[in-house]
PDB file of C-alpha atoms in Angstrom:
ATOM      1  CA  MET A   1       0.023  -0.003   0.039  1.00  0.00           C
ATOM      2  CA  ASN A   2       1.172   3.385  -0.800  1.00  0.00           C
ATOM      3  CA  LYS A   3       1.608   6.264   1.737  1.00  0.00           C
ATOM      4  CA  ALA A   4      -1.930   7.641   0.877  1.00  0.00           C
ATOM      5  CA  GLY A   5      -3.318   4.220   1.347  1.00  0.00           C
ATOM      6  CA  THR A   6      -4.926   4.103  -2.036  1.00  0.00           C
ATOM      7  CA  LYS A   7      -2.908   1.455  -3.967  1.00  0.00           C
ATOM      8  CA  LEU A   8      -2.186  -2.062  -2.978  1.00  0.00           C
ATOM      9  CA  SER A   9       1.083  -3.999  -4.013  1.00  0.00           C
ATOM     10  CA  LYS A  10       0.529  -6.905  -6.487  1.00  0.00           C
ATOM     11  CA  LEU A  11       2.161  -9.508  -4.531  1.00  0.00           C
ATOM     12  CA  ASP A  12      -0.530 -12.072  -5.408  1.00  0.00           C
ATOM     13  CA  GLN A  13       0.406 -12.686  -9.017  1.00  0.00           C
ATOM     14  CA  PHE A  14       2.689 -14.671 -11.109  1.00  0.00           C
ATOM     15  CA  LEU A  15       4.117 -13.718 -14.513  1.00  0.00           C
ATOM     16  CA  VAL A  16       4.375 -16.812 -16.642  1.00  0.00           C
ATOM     17  CA  SER A  17       5.244 -17.003 -20.375  1.00  0.00           C
ATOM     18  CA  GLU A  18       2.894 -18.810 -23.014  1.00  0.00           C
ATOM     19  CA  ASP A  19       5.598 -21.564 -23.395  1.00  0.00           C
ATOM     20  CA  VAL A  20       5.492 -22.480 -19.760  1.00  0.00           C
ATOM     21  CA  ILE A  21       1.713 -22.517 -19.814  1.00  0.00           C
ATOM     22  CA  GLU A  22       1.948 -24.972 -22.788  1.00  0.00           C
ATOM     23  CA  GLU A  23       4.483 -27.089 -21.166  1.00  0.00           C
ATOM     24  CA  LEU A  24       2.788 -27.183 -17.636  1.00  0.00           C
ATOM     25  CA  PRO A  25      -0.941 -26.633 -18.174  1.00  0.00           C
ATOM     26  CA  ASN A  26      -1.941 -27.989 -14.798  1.00  0.00           C
ATOM     27  CA  MET A  27      -0.226 -25.305 -12.792  1.00  0.00           C
ATOM     28  CA  ARG A  28      -2.118 -23.899  -9.590  1.00  0.00           C
ATOM     29  CA  VAL A  29      -1.604 -21.413  -6.871  1.00  0.00           C
ATOM     30  CA  THR A  30      -1.962 -21.882  -3.203  1.00  0.00           C
ATOM     31  CA  ALA A  31      -2.370 -19.181  -0.749  1.00  0.00           C
ATOM     32  CA  LEU A  32      -0.783 -20.114   2.665  1.00  0.00           C
ATOM     33  CA  GLU A  33      -1.905 -18.749   6.077  1.00  0.00           C
ATOM     34  CA  ARG A  34      -0.584 -15.512   7.489  1.00  0.00           C
ATOM     35  CA  LEU A  35       1.176 -16.611  10.537  1.00  0.00           C
ATOM     36  CA  TRP A  36       4.192 -14.348  11.409  1.00  0.00           C
ATOM     37  CA  SER A  37       4.212 -11.834   8.422  1.00  0.00           C
ATOM     38  CA  ASP A  38       1.846  -9.135   7.210  1.00  0.00           C
ATOM     39  CA  HIS A  39       1.118 -11.138   3.975  1.00  0.00           C
ATOM     40  CA  ASN A  40      -0.168 -14.445   2.868  1.00  0.00           C
ATOM     41  CA  PRO A  41       2.699 -16.320   1.029  1.00  0.00           C
ATOM     42  CA  ILE A  42       1.717 -17.962  -2.213  1.00  0.00           C
ATOM     43  CA  LEU A  43       3.026 -21.032  -3.795  1.00  0.00           C
ATOM     44  CA  LEU A  44       2.868 -21.989  -7.479  1.00  0.00           C
ATOM     45  CA  HIS A  45       2.604 -25.645  -8.213  1.00  0.00           C
ATOM     46  CA  CYS A  46       3.723 -27.104 -11.352  1.00  0.00           C
ATOM     47  CA  ASN A  47       3.290 -30.920 -11.193  1.00  0.00           C
ATOM     48  CA  LYS A  48       2.769 -33.119 -14.195  1.00  0.00           C
ATOM     49  CA  ALA A  49       0.466 -36.001 -14.145  1.00  0.00           C
ATOM     50  CA  ASP A  50       2.073 -39.279 -14.492  1.00  0.00           C
ATOM     51  CA  PHE A  51       0.233 -42.582 -14.221  1.00  0.00           C
ATOM     52  CA  ASP A  52       2.935 -45.128 -14.061  1.00  0.00           C
ATOM     53  CA  PRO A  53       3.112 -47.258 -11.272  1.00  0.00           C
ATOM     54  CA  THR A  54       5.047 -45.721  -8.307  1.00  0.00           C
ATOM     55  CA  PRO A  55       7.927 -47.379  -7.175  1.00  0.00           C
ATOM     56  CA  PHE A  56       8.533 -48.559  -3.477  1.00  0.00           C
ATOM     57  CA  ARG A  57      10.206 -45.946  -1.690  1.00  0.00           C
ATOM     58  CA  ILE A  58      11.113 -45.448   2.076  1.00  0.00           C
ATOM     59  CA  TYR A  59      12.387 -42.082   3.074  1.00  0.00           C
ATOM     60  CA  HIS A  60      14.977 -41.768   5.582  1.00  0.00           C
ATOM     61  CA  SER A  61      12.819 -39.296   7.680  1.00  0.00           C
ATOM     62  CA  TRP A  62      10.369 -42.124   8.088  1.00  0.00           C
ATOM     63  CA  PHE A  63      12.736 -44.047  10.383  1.00  0.00           C
ATOM     64  CA  LEU A  64      12.944 -40.946  12.480  1.00  0.00           C
ATOM     65  CA  ARG A  65       9.280 -41.417  13.370  1.00  0.00           C
ATOM     66  CA  GLU A  66       8.685 -43.203  16.663  1.00  0.00           C
ATOM     67  CA  GLY A  67       7.295 -46.675  16.124  1.00  0.00           C
ATOM     68  CA  PHE A  68       8.052 -46.969  12.460  1.00  0.00           C
ATOM     69  CA  ASP A  69      10.936 -49.591  12.849  1.00  0.00           C
ATOM     70  CA  ASP A  70       8.698 -51.676  15.143  1.00  0.00           C
ATOM     71  CA  PHE A  71       5.718 -51.372  12.662  1.00  0.00           C
ATOM     72  CA  ILE A  72       7.700 -52.560   9.563  1.00  0.00           C
ATOM     73  CA  SER A  73       9.460 -55.587  11.419  1.00  0.00           C
ATOM     74  CA  LEU A  74       5.997 -56.571  12.710  1.00  0.00           C
ATOM     75  CA  GLU A  75       4.262 -56.315   9.318  1.00  0.00           C
ATOM     76  CA  TRP A  76       7.214 -58.070   7.503  1.00  0.00           C
ATOM     77  CA  ALA A  77       6.804 -61.051  10.040  1.00  0.00           C
ATOM     78  CA  ASN A  78       3.130 -61.181   9.833  1.00  0.00           C
ATOM     79  CA  MET A  79       2.959 -61.354   6.005  1.00  0.00           C
ATOM     80  CA  GLY A  80       4.753 -64.700   6.031  1.00  0.00           C
ATOM     81  CA  GLN A  81       2.151 -65.965   8.521  1.00  0.00           C
ATOM     82  CA  ASN A  82      -1.054 -64.835   7.013  1.00  0.00           C
ATOM     83  CA  VAL A  83      -0.722 -66.719   3.639  1.00  0.00           C
ATOM     84  CA  ASP A  84      -1.368 -70.117   2.767  1.00  0.00           C
ATOM     85  CA  VAL A  85       1.745 -70.435   0.558  1.00  0.00           C
ATOM     86  CA  ILE A  86       4.820 -71.545   2.199  1.00  0.00           C
ATOM     87  CA  HIS A  87       6.986 -68.907   0.636  1.00  0.00           C
ATOM     88  CA  ILE A  88       5.844 -65.587  -0.476  1.00  0.00           C
ATOM     89  CA  LEU A  89       7.806 -63.743  -3.000  1.00  0.00           C
ATOM     90  CA  SER A  90       9.739 -60.807  -1.778  1.00  0.00           C
ATOM     91  CA  HIS A  91       8.389 -58.414  -4.310  1.00  0.00           C
ATOM     92  CA  GLU A  92       4.748 -59.309  -3.330  1.00  0.00           C
ATOM     93  CA  LYS A  93       5.816 -58.695   0.276  1.00  0.00           C
ATOM     94  CA  LEU A  94       7.258 -55.349  -0.659  1.00  0.00           C
ATOM     95  CA  LYS A  95       4.049 -54.404  -2.591  1.00  0.00           C
ATOM     96  CA  ARG A  96       2.063 -55.107   0.542  1.00  0.00           C
ATOM     97  CA  LEU A  97       4.326 -53.529   2.832  1.00  0.00           C
ATOM     98  CA  LYS A  98       4.353 -50.371   0.591  1.00  0.00           C
ATOM     99  CA  VAL A  99       0.472 -50.006   0.996  1.00  0.00           C
ATOM    100  CA  LYS A 100       0.662 -50.542   4.826  1.00  0.00           C
ATOM    101  CA  SER A 101       3.520 -48.239   5.189  1.00  0.00           C
ATOM    102  CA  GLU A 102       1.933 -45.389   3.237  1.00  0.00           C
ATOM    103  CA  GLN A 103      -1.155 -45.859   5.494  1.00  0.00           C
ATOM    104  CA  TRP A 104       0.835 -45.726   8.654  1.00  0.00           C
ATOM    105  CA  ILE A 105       2.624 -42.616   7.503  1.00  0.00           C
ATOM    106  CA  ALA A 106      -0.476 -41.004   6.429  1.00  0.00           C
ATOM    107  CA  ASN A 107      -1.975 -41.713   9.911  1.00  0.00           C
ATOM    108  CA  SER A 108       1.137 -40.366  11.612  1.00  0.00           C
ATOM    109  CA  LYS A 109       1.191 -37.214   9.620  1.00  0.00           C
ATOM    110  CA  SER A 110      -2.516 -36.674  10.208  1.00  0.00           C
ATOM    111  CA  GLY A 111      -1.843 -36.955  13.969  1.00  0.00           C
ATOM    112  CA  GLU A 112       1.028 -34.299  13.644  1.00  0.00           C
ATOM    113  CA  ARG A 113      -1.450 -31.948  11.773  1.00  0.00           C
ATOM    114  CA  ILE A 114      -4.014 -32.100  14.470  1.00  0.00           C
ATOM    115  CA  HIS A 115      -1.293 -31.545  17.011  1.00  0.00           C
ATOM    116  CA  LYS A 116       0.028 -28.560  15.065  1.00  0.00           C
ATOM    117  CA  GLN A 117      -3.336 -27.039  14.717  1.00  0.00           C
ATOM    118  CA  GLU A 118      -3.964 -27.330  18.331  1.00  0.00           C
ATOM    119  CA  ILE A 119      -0.727 -25.761  19.068  1.00  0.00           C
ATOM    120  CA  MET A 120      -1.473 -22.819  16.565  1.00  0.00           C
ATOM    121  CA  SER A 121      -4.952 -22.316  18.030  1.00  0.00           C
ATOM    122  CA  HIS A 122      -3.254 -22.051  21.597  1.00  0.00           C
ATOM    123  CA  LEU A 123      -0.747 -19.604  20.432  1.00  0.00           C
ATOM    124  CA  LYS A 124      -3.313 -17.418  18.840  1.00  0.00           C
ATOM    125  CA  GLN A 125      -5.511 -17.367  21.992  1.00  0.00           C
ATOM    126  CA  LEU A 126      -2.371 -16.302  23.913  1.00  0.00           C
ATOM    127  CA  GLU A 127      -1.431 -13.669  21.386  1.00  0.00           C
ATOM    128  CA  GLU A 128      -4.937 -12.306  21.446  1.00  0.00           C
ATOM    129  CA  LYS A 129      -4.776 -12.151  25.362  1.00  0.00           C
ATOM    130  CA  ILE A 130      -1.341 -10.343  25.037  1.00  0.00           C
ATOM    131  CA  GLU A 131      -2.800  -7.784  22.627  1.00  0.00           C
ATOM    132  CA  THR A 132      -5.684  -6.977  24.870  1.00  0.00           C
ATOM    133  CA  GLY A 133      -3.332  -6.849  27.837  1.00  0.00           C
ATOM    134  CA  SER A 134      -5.172  -9.484  29.788  1.00  0.00           C
ATOM    135  CA  THR A 135      -2.295 -11.925  30.322  1.00  0.00           C
ATOM    136  CA  SER A 136      -0.639 -13.023  33.436  1.00  0.00           C
ATOM    137  CA  PRO A 137       3.046 -14.230  33.809  1.00  0.00           C
ATOM    138  CA  GLU A 138       1.756 -17.836  33.652  1.00  0.00           C
ATOM    139  CA  ASP A 139       0.280 -17.091  30.247  1.00  0.00           C
ATOM    140  CA  ARG A 140       3.559 -15.810  28.828  1.00  0.00           C
ATOM    141  CA  GLU A 141       5.385 -18.709  30.327  1.00  0.00           C
ATOM    142  CA  LYS A 142       2.909 -21.064  28.524  1.00  0.00           C
ATOM    143  CA  GLU A 143       3.501 -19.279  25.331  1.00  0.00           C
ATOM    144  CA  ASN A 144       7.193 -19.735  25.607  1.00  0.00           C
ATOM    145  CA  GLN A 145       6.738 -23.389  26.443  1.00  0.00           C
ATOM    146  CA  THR A 146       4.408 -23.801  23.385  1.00  0.00           C
ATOM    147  CA  TYR A 147       6.957 -22.136  21.158  1.00  0.00           C
ATOM    148  CA  ALA A 148       9.694 -24.416  22.377  1.00  0.00           C
ATOM    149  CA  ARG A 149       7.531 -27.654  21.738  1.00  0.00           C
ATOM    150  CA  ARG A 150       7.103 -26.776  18.087  1.00  0.00           C
TER     151      ARG A 150
END
């Protein structure tokens, strides 16, 4: 906004050439929440649709999640017990493990998102109290602890 308050900045637009639009017709824009800034950050997504089968991938970060190692060990052991065939092919086990591990990760991430939303809601309430001047030293300590947990 200019000093007179009559003109807004155009931070919510992208300049894209026609060649880029032809190459990536499925572009989309996502506006993020305004958290600690005076504007909403925006993201430009340029994903190409590919319908090939996805390979089996395990990301290193998954092993940092509590309980993932135990989950994989248990599922791998249970796969051999739940089939009538004496030997199950490893690639079949990997296919099944892929589905189960992706479900486990999705559930884990969902729990983290809920936890993050609770923390953000709590912080917003504390910040509103601070702005109105109705906070106590205990409230400020809670805010510091909440920021430290994130």
